[in-house]
Structures are given as C-alpha cells and as structure tokens.
Coordinates of C-alpha atoms in Angstrom, one line a residue:
M152 CA 86.2 86.7 132.7
S153 CA 85.7 90.1 130.9
D154 CA 84.4 90.3 127.3
T155 CA 87.9 91.3 126.1
Q156 CA 89.5 88.4 127.8
A157 CA 87.0 86.1 126.3
Q158 CA 87.7 87.5 122.9
F159 CA 91.5 86.9 123.3
S160 CA 90.7 83.3 124.5
V161 CA 88.8 82.6 121.3
L162 CA 91.5 84.3 119.3
K163 CA 94.2 81.9 120.7
Q164 CA 92.0 79.0 119.5
T165 CA 91.3 80.3 116.0
A166 CA 94.7 81.9 115.2
D167 CA 98.3 81.0 115.9
P168 CA 98.6 81.2 119.7
A169 CA 102.0 83.1 119.6
V170 CA 100.6 85.6 117.1
A171 CA 97.5 86.0 119.3
D172 CA 99.7 86.8 122.3
A173 CA 101.7 89.4 120.2
I174 CA 98.4 91.0 119.2
A175 CA 97.3 91.2 122.8
R176 CA 100.6 92.8 123.9
L177 CA 100.3 95.3 121.1
I178 CA 96.8 96.3 122.2
A179 CA 97.9 96.5 125.8
D180 CA 101.2 98.3 125.5
G181 CA 101.3 99.8 122.0
K182 CA 101.4 103.6 121.5
D183 CA 98.3 105.2 120.0
H184 CA 99.7 105.6 116.6
E185 CA 100.9 101.9 116.6
L186 CA 97.2 100.8 116.8
N187 CA 96.0 102.9 113.9
R188 CA 96.0 101.5 110.4
I189 CA 98.3 98.7 111.4
N190 CA 100.6 97.4 108.6
T191 CA 100.4 93.7 109.1
L192 CA 103.5 93.0 106.9
D193 CA 105.6 95.5 109.0
F194 CA 104.2 93.8 112.1
S195 CA 105.3 90.5 110.8
K196 CA 108.8 91.8 110.0
R197 CA 109.2 93.4 113.5
T198 CA 107.9 90.4 115.4
G199 CA 109.5 87.7 113.3
F200 CA 106.2 85.8 112.7
D201 CA 105.2 84.4 109.3
E202 CA 103.3 86.9 107.2
E203 CA 100.4 84.5 106.5
K204 CA 100.0 83.7 110.2
V205 CA 100.0 87.4 111.1
I206 CA 97.4 88.2 108.4
S207 CA 95.3 85.3 109.6
G208 CA 95.6 86.4 113.2
F209 CA 94.5 90.0 112.5
L210 CA 91.6 88.8 110.4
H211 CA 90.4 86.5 113.2
A212 CA 90.9 89.4 115.6
A213 CA 88.8 91.7 113.4
R214 CA 86.1 89.1 113.1
L215 CA 86.0 88.9 117.0
G216 CA 85.6 92.8 117.2
L217 CA 89.1 93.6 118.4
F218 CA 90.0 95.6 115.3
D219 CA 88.2 97.5 112.6
L220 CA 89.2 96.5 109.0
S221 CA 89.6 99.3 106.5
W222 CA 90.0 99.3 102.7
N223 CA 91.9 102.5 101.8
V224 CA 92.2 103.7 98.2
L225 CA 95.7 105.1 97.7
C226 CA 97.2 107.6 95.3
P227 CA 100.0 105.7 93.5
G228 CA 102.0 109.0 93.4
C229 CA 102.1 110.2 97.0
S230 CA 100.5 107.2 98.8
G231 CA 97.9 109.5 100.2
V232 CA 94.6 107.9 101.3
L233 CA 92.0 109.2 98.9
D234 CA 89.1 107.4 100.5
A235 CA 88.7 104.9 103.3
H236 CA 86.0 102.2 103.4
D237 CA 85.0 99.8 106.1
T238 CA 83.8 97.2 103.6
L239 CA 84.9 96.0 100.2
K240 CA 81.4 96.7 98.9
S241 CA 82.0 100.4 99.3
L242 CA 84.8 100.6 96.8
R243 CA 83.7 102.6 93.7
P244 CA 84.8 101.8 90.2
D245 CA 85.0 105.4 89.1
D246 CA 88.0 107.7 89.3
Y247 CA 89.5 109.0 92.5
H248 CA 91.3 112.3 92.5
C249 CA 94.5 113.3 94.4
G250 CA 94.8 117.0 95.0
L251 CA 98.5 116.8 96.0
C252 CA 99.5 115.1 92.8
A253 CA 96.7 116.8 90.6
C254 CA 95.9 113.4 89.1
G255 CA 92.9 111.2 88.8
Y256 CA 93.0 107.4 89.1
Q257 CA 90.7 104.4 88.5
P258 CA 91.6 102.2 91.4
S259 CA 93.1 98.8 90.8
V260 CA 93.2 96.5 93.8
D261 CA 96.8 95.4 93.0
E262 CA 98.7 98.2 94.7
Q263 CA 96.2 101.0 95.1
V264 CA 93.9 99.6 97.8
E265 CA 95.5 99.1 101.2
V266 CA 94.0 96.8 103.8
A267 CA 94.7 98.0 107.4
F268 CA 93.6 97.3 110.9
T269 CA 92.7 99.8 113.6
V270 CA 92.0 98.8 117.2
S271 CA 88.3 99.0 118.0
S272 CA 87.2 101.9 120.1
N273 CA 85.3 99.4 122.3
I274 CA 88.7 97.7 123.1
R275 CA 90.9 100.8 123.5
R276 CA 90.3 104.4 122.7
I277 CA 93.1 106.0 120.6
A278 CA 93.6 109.5 119.3
A279 CA 92.9 108.5 115.7
H280 CA 89.4 107.6 116.6
D281 CA 88.8 111.4 116.6
P282 CA 91.0 112.7 113.8
T283 CA 89.9 116.3 114.3
T284 CA 91.9 116.3 117.6
L285 CA 95.2 115.1 116.0
P286 CA 98.0 117.7 115.7
L287 CA 98.7 118.7 112.1
W288 CA 101.6 116.3 111.4
D289 CA 100.0 113.5 113.3
Y290 CA 97.0 113.9 111.0
Y291 CA 99.3 113.6 108.0
K292 CA 101.1 110.5 109.4
Q293 CA 98.0 108.7 110.7
I294 CA 95.2 109.8 108.5
F295 CA 96.4 111.2 105.2
W296 CA 99.3 108.9 104.3
S297 CA 99.0 105.2 104.1
S298 CA 101.0 102.6 106.2
G299 CA 103.2 102.2 103.1
I300 CA 104.9 105.6 103.7
E301 CA 108.1 105.1 105.7
L302 CA 108.4 108.2 107.9
D303 CA 111.4 107.7 110.2
E304 CA 112.8 110.6 112.4
S305 CA 115.1 111.7 109.7
S306 CA 112.5 111.9 106.9
F307 CA 110.0 113.5 109.2
A308 CA 112.5 116.2 110.1
S309 CA 113.1 116.7 106.4
L310 CA 109.3 117.1 105.9
T311 CA 108.8 119.7 108.6
E312 CA 112.0 121.6 108.2
E313 CA 113.2 121.4 104.5
V314 CA 110.1 121.0 102.3
T315 CA 107.5 123.0 104.3
L316 CA 107.4 126.7 104.2
D317 CA 104.5 127.0 106.7
A318 CA 101.6 125.0 108.1
L319 CA 98.7 125.7 110.5
E320 CA 95.5 124.4 112.0
L321 CA 92.6 126.5 110.9
P322 CA 89.4 126.0 112.9
A323 CA 86.0 126.0 111.1
G324 CA 84.7 129.4 110.2
E325 CA 88.0 131.2 110.8
K326 CA 90.5 133.0 108.6
A327 CA 94.3 133.3 108.7
V328 CA 97.0 135.2 106.9
L329 CA 100.4 133.8 106.2
S330 CA 103.3 136.0 105.3
L331 CA 105.7 133.9 103.1
Q332 CA 108.9 134.5 101.1
L333 CA 108.4 132.6 97.9
P334 CA 111.6 130.9 96.7
P335 CA 112.1 130.3 92.9
Q336 CA 110.6 126.9 93.1
F337 CA 107.3 125.1 92.5
I338 CA 105.0 125.5 95.6
I339 CA 101.9 123.5 96.6
V340 CA 99.4 124.8 99.1
F341 CA 97.8 121.5 100.1
E342 CA 94.9 120.8 102.5
P343 CA 94.6 117.1 103.6
V344 CA 91.2 117.2 105.1
T345 CA 89.3 118.5 102.0
H346 CA 92.0 117.1 99.7
S347 CA 92.3 120.4 97.9
A348 CA 95.4 122.0 96.5
H349 CA 96.6 125.2 94.9
F350 CA 99.8 125.2 92.8
I351 CA 102.1 128.2 92.6
D352 CA 104.6 128.3 89.8
V353 CA 107.3 130.7 91.1
Q354 CA 109.3 132.0 88.2
G355 CA 110.8 135.2 86.7
E356 CA 112.7 138.0 88.3
P357 CA 112.5 138.4 92.1
T358 CA 110.2 141.2 93.4
T359 CA 110.1 143.2 96.6
E360 CA 106.4 144.0 96.2
R361 CA 104.0 141.9 98.3
Q362 CA 101.9 139.6 96.2
Q363 CA 98.4 138.5 97.2
L364 CA 96.6 135.1 97.0
G365 CA 93.4 134.1 98.7
L366 CA 92.1 130.5 99.1
I367 CA 88.7 129.4 100.3
Y368 CA 88.1 125.9 101.7
N369 CA 84.6 124.6 101.5
K370 CA 82.6 121.4 101.4
A371 CA 82.5 121.4 97.6
H372 CA 86.1 120.3 97.5
P373 CA 87.2 122.9 94.9
P374 CA 89.3 121.7 92.0
T375 CA 93.0 122.1 92.0
G376 CA 94.0 125.6 90.9
S377 CA 97.3 127.1 89.8
T378 CA 98.9 130.6 89.8
T379 CA 102.1 132.0 88.4
M380 CA 104.0 134.3 90.8
R381 CA 107.5 135.8 91.1
P382 CA 110.0 135.0 93.8
G383 CA 109.4 137.4 96.8
P384 CA 107.0 138.2 99.5
L385 CA 103.4 136.7 99.5
R386 CA 100.4 137.5 101.6
L387 CA 98.4 134.2 101.7
V388 CA 94.8 134.6 103.0
L389 CA 93.1 131.4 104.0
D390 CA 89.3 131.3 104.6
N391 CA 87.9 128.1 106.2
Q392 CA 84.3 127.6 105.2
A393 CA 84.4 123.8 105.2
G394 CA 82.6 123.4 108.5
V395 CA 85.5 121.3 109.9
R396 CA 89.1 122.1 111.0
T397 CA 91.4 122.3 108.0
L398 CA 95.2 122.0 107.9
P399 CA 96.7 124.2 105.1
T400 CA 100.3 123.3 104.4
V401 CA 102.7 125.1 102.1
F402 CA 105.1 122.5 100.5
I403 CA 108.2 123.1 98.3
A404 CA 107.6 120.6 95.5
D405 CA 111.2 119.7 94.7
H406 CA 113.3 116.6 94.7
A407 CA 113.4 116.5 98.6
L408 CA 109.6 116.1 98.7
H409 CA 109.6 113.5 96.0
E410 CA 112.4 111.5 97.6
L411 CA 110.6 111.6 101.0
L412 CA 107.3 110.3 99.5
G413 CA 109.2 107.7 97.5
K414 CA 110.3 105.9 100.7
R415 CA 107.9 103.0 100.8
R416 CA 107.5 99.8 102.6
P417 CA 105.3 96.8 101.6
F418 CA 101.7 96.8 102.8
L419 CA 98.8 94.4 102.7
T420 CA 97.0 94.9 99.4
A421 CA 93.4 94.2 98.6
K422 CA 94.6 91.7 95.9
R423 CA 96.5 89.7 98.4
M424 CA 93.6 89.8 100.8
L425 CA 91.2 88.5 98.2
S426 CA 93.6 85.6 97.6
N427 CA 93.9 84.9 101.4
Q428 CA 92.2 81.7 102.5
T429 CA 91.3 83.0 106.0
F430 CA 89.6 86.1 104.5
R431 CA 87.6 84.0 102.2
D432 CA 86.6 81.7 105.0
V433 CA 85.7 84.1 107.8
F434 CA 84.7 87.3 105.9
K435 CA 82.2 85.8 103.5
A436 CA 79.8 88.6 104.2
D437 CA 82.3 91.2 103.0
N438 CA 81.9 90.2 99.4
L439 CA 81.4 92.5 96.5
N440 CA 78.0 93.8 95.5
I441 CA 76.3 91.9 92.7
D442 CA 77.0 94.7 90.2
Q443 CA 80.4 95.6 91.4
R444 CA 83.6 95.1 89.3
L445 CA 87.1 95.6 90.6
K446 CA 90.0 95.7 88.2
I447 CA 93.1 93.6 88.9
T448 CA 96.0 94.1 86.6
S449 CA 97.8 90.8 87.5
L450 CA 96.7 87.7 89.2
T451 CA 97.8 84.1 88.9
F452 CA 95.3 81.2 88.5
L453 CA 96.0 77.6 89.1
F454 CA 93.5 74.9 87.9
T455 CA 93.7 71.2 88.8
D456 CA 91.7 68.2 87.8
L457 CA 91.8 64.6 88.8
K458 CA 92.6 62.4 85.8
G459 CA 90.2 59.6 85.2
S460 CA 88.0 60.1 88.2
T461 CA 85.0 58.5 86.6
A462 CA 87.0 55.3 85.8
L463 CA 88.4 55.4 89.3
Y464 CA 84.9 55.2 90.9
E465 CA 84.1 52.3 88.6
R466 CA 87.3 50.5 89.3
V467 CA 87.6 50.7 93.1
G468 CA 84.0 51.5 94.1
D469 CA 82.3 54.6 95.4
L470 CA 83.4 54.4 99.0
A471 CA 87.1 53.8 98.3
A472 CA 87.1 56.4 95.5
F473 CA 85.5 58.9 97.8
D474 CA 88.1 58.4 100.4
L475 CA 90.9 58.8 97.8
V476 CA 89.3 62.0 96.4
R477 CA 88.8 63.4 99.8
A478 CA 92.5 62.8 100.7
H479 CA 93.5 64.4 97.5
F480 CA 91.5 67.5 98.2
R481 CA 92.8 67.7 101.7
E482 CA 96.4 67.7 100.4
L483 CA 95.7 70.2 97.7
L484 CA 93.9 72.7 99.9
E485 CA 96.6 72.6 102.6
I486 CA 99.3 73.2 100.0
I487 CA 97.5 76.1 98.4
A488 CA 97.0 77.9 101.7
S489 CA 100.6 77.3 102.7
E490 CA 101.8 78.9 99.4
Q491 CA 99.9 82.1 100.0
G492 CA 97.0 81.1 97.8
A493 CA 93.3 80.7 98.2
V494 CA 90.8 78.2 96.9
L495 CA 88.0 79.9 95.0
K496 CA 86.0 76.8 94.4
T497 CA 86.0 73.1 93.8
I498 CA 84.0 71.8 90.8
G499 CA 83.6 68.0 91.0
D500 CA 87.2 66.8 91.4
A501 CA 88.7 70.1 90.1
V502 CA 90.1 73.0 92.1
M503 CA 90.4 76.7 91.1
A504 CA 92.8 78.7 93.1
T505 CA 94.5 82.1 93.0
F506 CA 98.0 83.3 93.9
I507 CA 99.5 86.8 94.1
R508 CA 102.6 85.7 92.2
P509 CA 103.3 83.0 89.7
E510 CA 106.2 81.5 91.7
H511 CA 103.8 80.6 94.5
A512 CA 101.5 78.9 92.1
L513 CA 104.3 76.9 90.6
L514 CA 105.6 75.8 94.0
A515 CA 102.1 74.7 94.9
G516 CA 101.9 72.7 91.6
L517 CA 105.2 71.0 92.2
R518 CA 104.2 70.1 95.8
M519 CA 100.9 68.8 94.6
R520 CA 102.6 66.3 92.3
T521 CA 104.8 65.2 95.2
A522 CA 101.9 64.8 97.5
M523 CA 99.9 62.7 95.0
D524 CA 103.0 60.4 94.5
K525 CA 103.2 60.0 98.3
L526 CA 99.5 59.2 98.6
N527 CA 99.7 56.7 95.8
S528 CA 102.8 55.1 97.4
E529 CA 101.1 54.8 100.8
R530 CA 98.1 53.1 99.2
G531 CA 100.1 51.0 96.7
T532 CA 98.2 52.4 93.8
A533 CA 98.7 54.9 91.0
D534 CA 95.1 56.2 91.0
L535 CA 95.7 59.8 92.0
V536 CA 97.0 61.7 89.0
V537 CA 96.4 65.5 89.1
K538 CA 96.5 67.6 85.9
I539 CA 97.6 71.2 86.6
G540 CA 97.5 74.4 84.6
I541 CA 98.8 77.9 85.6
H542 CA 98.3 81.3 83.9
E543 CA 98.8 84.9 84.9
G544 CA 97.2 88.1 83.7
P545 CA 94.5 90.8 84.2
C546 CA 91.0 90.0 85.4
L547 CA 88.0 91.5 87.2
A548 CA 86.9 90.6 90.7
V549 CA 83.1 90.0 90.6
M550 CA 80.2 88.4 92.3
L551 CA 78.9 85.1 90.7
N552 CA 76.5 82.8 92.4
E553 CA 76.6 84.7 95.6
R554 CA 80.4 84.3 96.0
Q555 CA 83.4 86.5 95.2
D556 CA 84.9 85.2 91.9
Y557 CA 87.0 86.3 88.9
F558 CA 86.0 86.9 85.3
G559 CA 88.0 87.4 82.1
Q560 CA 90.1 85.8 79.5
T561 CA 92.9 85.1 81.9
V562 CA 90.6 82.8 83.8
N563 CA 89.4 81.1 80.6
I564 CA 93.0 80.5 79.4
A565 CA 94.1 79.1 82.8
A566 CA 91.3 76.5 82.7
R567 CA 92.0 75.5 79.1
V568 CA 95.8 75.2 79.8
Q569 CA 95.0 72.7 82.6
S570 CA 93.1 70.5 80.1
L571 CA 96.3 70.0 78.1
S572 CA 97.8 67.8 80.7
T573 CA 97.5 64.0 80.3
S574 CA 99.5 62.9 83.2
Q575 CA 101.2 64.8 86.1
E576 CA 102.9 67.3 84.0
I577 CA 102.2 71.0 84.7
H578 CA 101.4 73.3 81.9
I579 CA 102.2 77.0 82.3
T580 CA 102.0 80.0 79.9
G581 CA 104.4 82.7 78.8
P582 CA 103.6 85.3 81.5
V583 CA 104.3 82.6 84.1
I584 CA 107.6 81.4 82.7
D585 CA 108.7 85.0 82.2
S586 CA 108.5 85.6 86.0
P587 CA 111.9 85.9 87.6
G588 CA 110.7 83.9 90.6
V589 CA 109.6 81.0 88.3
A590 CA 112.9 81.0 86.5
T591 CA 114.7 80.6 89.8
I592 CA 112.5 77.7 90.8
L593 CA 113.0 75.9 87.5
E594 CA 116.8 76.3 87.7
K595 CA 116.9 75.1 91.3
E596 CA 114.8 72.1 90.6
A597 CA 116.7 71.3 87.4
L598 CA 113.4 71.4 85.4
K599 CA 113.6 72.0 81.7
P600 CA 110.3 73.3 80.3
I601 CA 109.2 72.0 76.9
Q602 CA 107.8 74.7 74.6
K603 CA 104.9 73.9 72.3
Q604 CA 102.1 75.4 70.4
A605 CA 98.6 74.6 71.7
A606 CA 95.1 75.3 70.4
L607 CA 92.9 76.1 73.4
R608 CA 89.1 75.6 73.2
G609 CA 87.4 78.9 72.8
I610 CA 90.6 80.8 72.2
A611 CA 91.0 82.1 68.6
D612 CA 94.8 81.8 68.2
K613 CA 97.2 79.1 69.1
M614 CA 99.2 79.9 72.2
V615 CA 102.8 79.1 73.2
V616 CA 102.7 77.0 76.4
Y617 CA 105.3 75.2 78.4
E618 CA 105.2 71.7 79.8
I619 CA 106.9 71.1 83.1
P620 CA 107.7 67.4 83.0

C-alpha cells in the first residue's frame, strides 16, 4: 500500500467515509483550479453532503497531509486576498491595506478571514503551487480573489471584455508601453502581485493630444496614487523593478466592476473554524500566540451548569453520581457538536460552548433540556437538571492557560445569565432574542419568553433578560 493509499485509509476511519471518498475523487479527477483554495461550503453544496461533515473531513485530511490549510485575510470591499497565512498564529492585529479599494482594514475573523484548503504538492502538483506560472486571469481567479468570489463564465467574460481596457504580463526587469484611449470614467491601474494601484480620474473636455503616465513597480509596494486626466489617448509606461513578474491591469471602475465583485458565495470563515469541534480537537497546535488578540464582532456563548451537583453526590454516592454526570456530559457535547458549536472547556459540572449564530445555541439548549428529561426518565429520577444561559456579542479570541479561549464582557454576561436559572429554564439576552432565527424557533415551538430585569454579578447596570420556560 502506498503512503497516499494509507492516508486515505486512515481518513475513512476518522472522517465520514462517504465524504472521504468524495475527497479522494476530487484529488484524483479534479481540475487544477478545483484543488486550489477549496471552498468547503461550496463543495458541500455541490456534493450534497452535510457542511459539518465536509469541514470535518477536510480538517482530518489536512491533518494527514493531504491538504495545506490556509488562513487568508480578505478585503471586505473586493474580496481580494490581502495576505495568506499557513497558521492562525501568523495573523497580525494591525491594519491590512487593499490597493484596489484604496482602503485599510483591521481584520476581524468574522467575515474577513477565509479558511481554505489546497491539495498538498506531495499528493498532487497543481499550477497554483507555482503562482508565477499562472496566466494573468488565472492568477486573479486562483491567487488574488478569494473563494467567495463567484466568477462564472458570464461574469468572467464581463471582467475581461467590458471592465478591462488592457492587461499584460510584465517579466521582472522589463518595461512596457500601453497605448490607451481613456473614456470619461474612473480608471484603476491595478497590479495584483505587489497589490499596488494608481487611480486615474478621467474628466473634462476630450483631448486629441497624447497624455503620458509612468508607473514603477518595486518591492517597496508604493502607496496608492492618483492622477486627473482628460478623455483621450494615453501613453502608459510600466517599469517592473519588483524582481518578480507583475500583472498590470487597467480596469474601468464603474457599476459593472462593482456588480461583478459583488457576486459572492458563502465561504468557511475563521470564526466558524474556531467554533468547530473537529478543529479544536485535531489542530490544538494551531492555537494563537500568547500575546495574540483576534477581534470577533459577533459570537454566541452558551453556558450550562448542573443544578445541585454537590447534593447529588451526597444523595446517591460518588460512583452513581459520576456515572450520571458523565452521561450528562456525553449528551451535551454530542448536541453542541451537532448544532455547529464547539466546547471550549468544562469546569466542574459546567460547560462553556460557542456557536456562530444564536439560533444554533438556542436549538442546542432546547435539545439539552429534552435529553436531560430522557436520561431522568430512563433512570427513574429527576437528578439531572441543567441550567442554561445564552448571550451574543463581540469578543476577543485569545490564549489562556495554553488553550484558545475568548475574553470580554460578552463572555462575562453569558456566564452570569446562566446563573439566573433555578430549574431547566433557559435564560437568553436581548441580542439573542432579536435574532430572526431565534424568533422563528420560538414561534415554531410555541414558546413565550418571559421578559424580566436582572442584576448580574459584576455588571454595573441591570439587564433585560428573557426566560424560556
């Protein structure tokens, strides 16, 4: 058995076997571009497999060396990849700059960091492993733009024919001259390798006199510049001193370009990855650095605690109580994973978990109550009563006690809200109940939240919370 066959054999044991087979077929039969920066959500949609099983499958495949995992910082404007990292630890907290959009951004892992998978060069060599050999438009599609840009044949034709005045591959150390006819529109001369851009504001009366503009590409990544010109002929001189091949492209920045770049499809975000149980289990080494802080603008936290666990141990004895608590943990952890959540840690008889959206956390909470009722019924007791609290808001992803964790007031409030429960009711906050997905669940389950004011320990002002009976 070859090394690759052995890897696939292990993959079928660790991931869903059907997903593992689909991944094997992709590697064997997929076109080169289909194996570069794979969008796992799109793969799930095309194959019909559950998203969580697909993400888990690719994570296990990456752990086995079949794929390289990349964390790509994206421009929220054009979805261009501003920087690509092979580990979470490499993400910088400082601003990233997009030359095409002429904007700087401080990355948030919510929607600005894409997690993608590229087949390992040890498994199959593809063109993207050597980006300098990719034709100009293939470079844009496979290297510059993220997997969230949806470039079908129609939009690609629009890109190359309607919104591009000219484009060329310029080898290192060479010069080129482009003769252009400037239309009365805003023009961007963009270079995706060095991420540099020059804006030409074309306005005024047309001219027949040839205008001149010279641009130099170098390793210093020159700042974005701008020039005002008149409609008419332009002699554009390009000098490549960057030491690598560059790809100067002249775009017409009108509604057609914005419409084209606005065609997006969902992709796997770093926020979702950090709340994925498989990632937390198998990529423990890819944690943050001790002094690293990643901003998350919205994350949902669920806290649970087992009511009266001390009295339970006294009442039924250590051995019986331990079995009950272990059964309770088994149910809770399975529910959290199945609702697209991840367990951050257990503290005594308590669980702290994260979810991408509030509705997933609420569904998990409701299922937890049902599971405890079932366990109690099977054992003829009423010993397992889980108190649950849910809150959503901004936080920081940090390293605490050698594990990836979260910090901020959102976490504190979620923990305090859980403590309000005295039985199996669930307490949620305003941001949670305001979620459209949560409203749909409450209506479907015929649950009427009870609004009340609550004083939370360590929180200065009283908060409005909602009890789900």
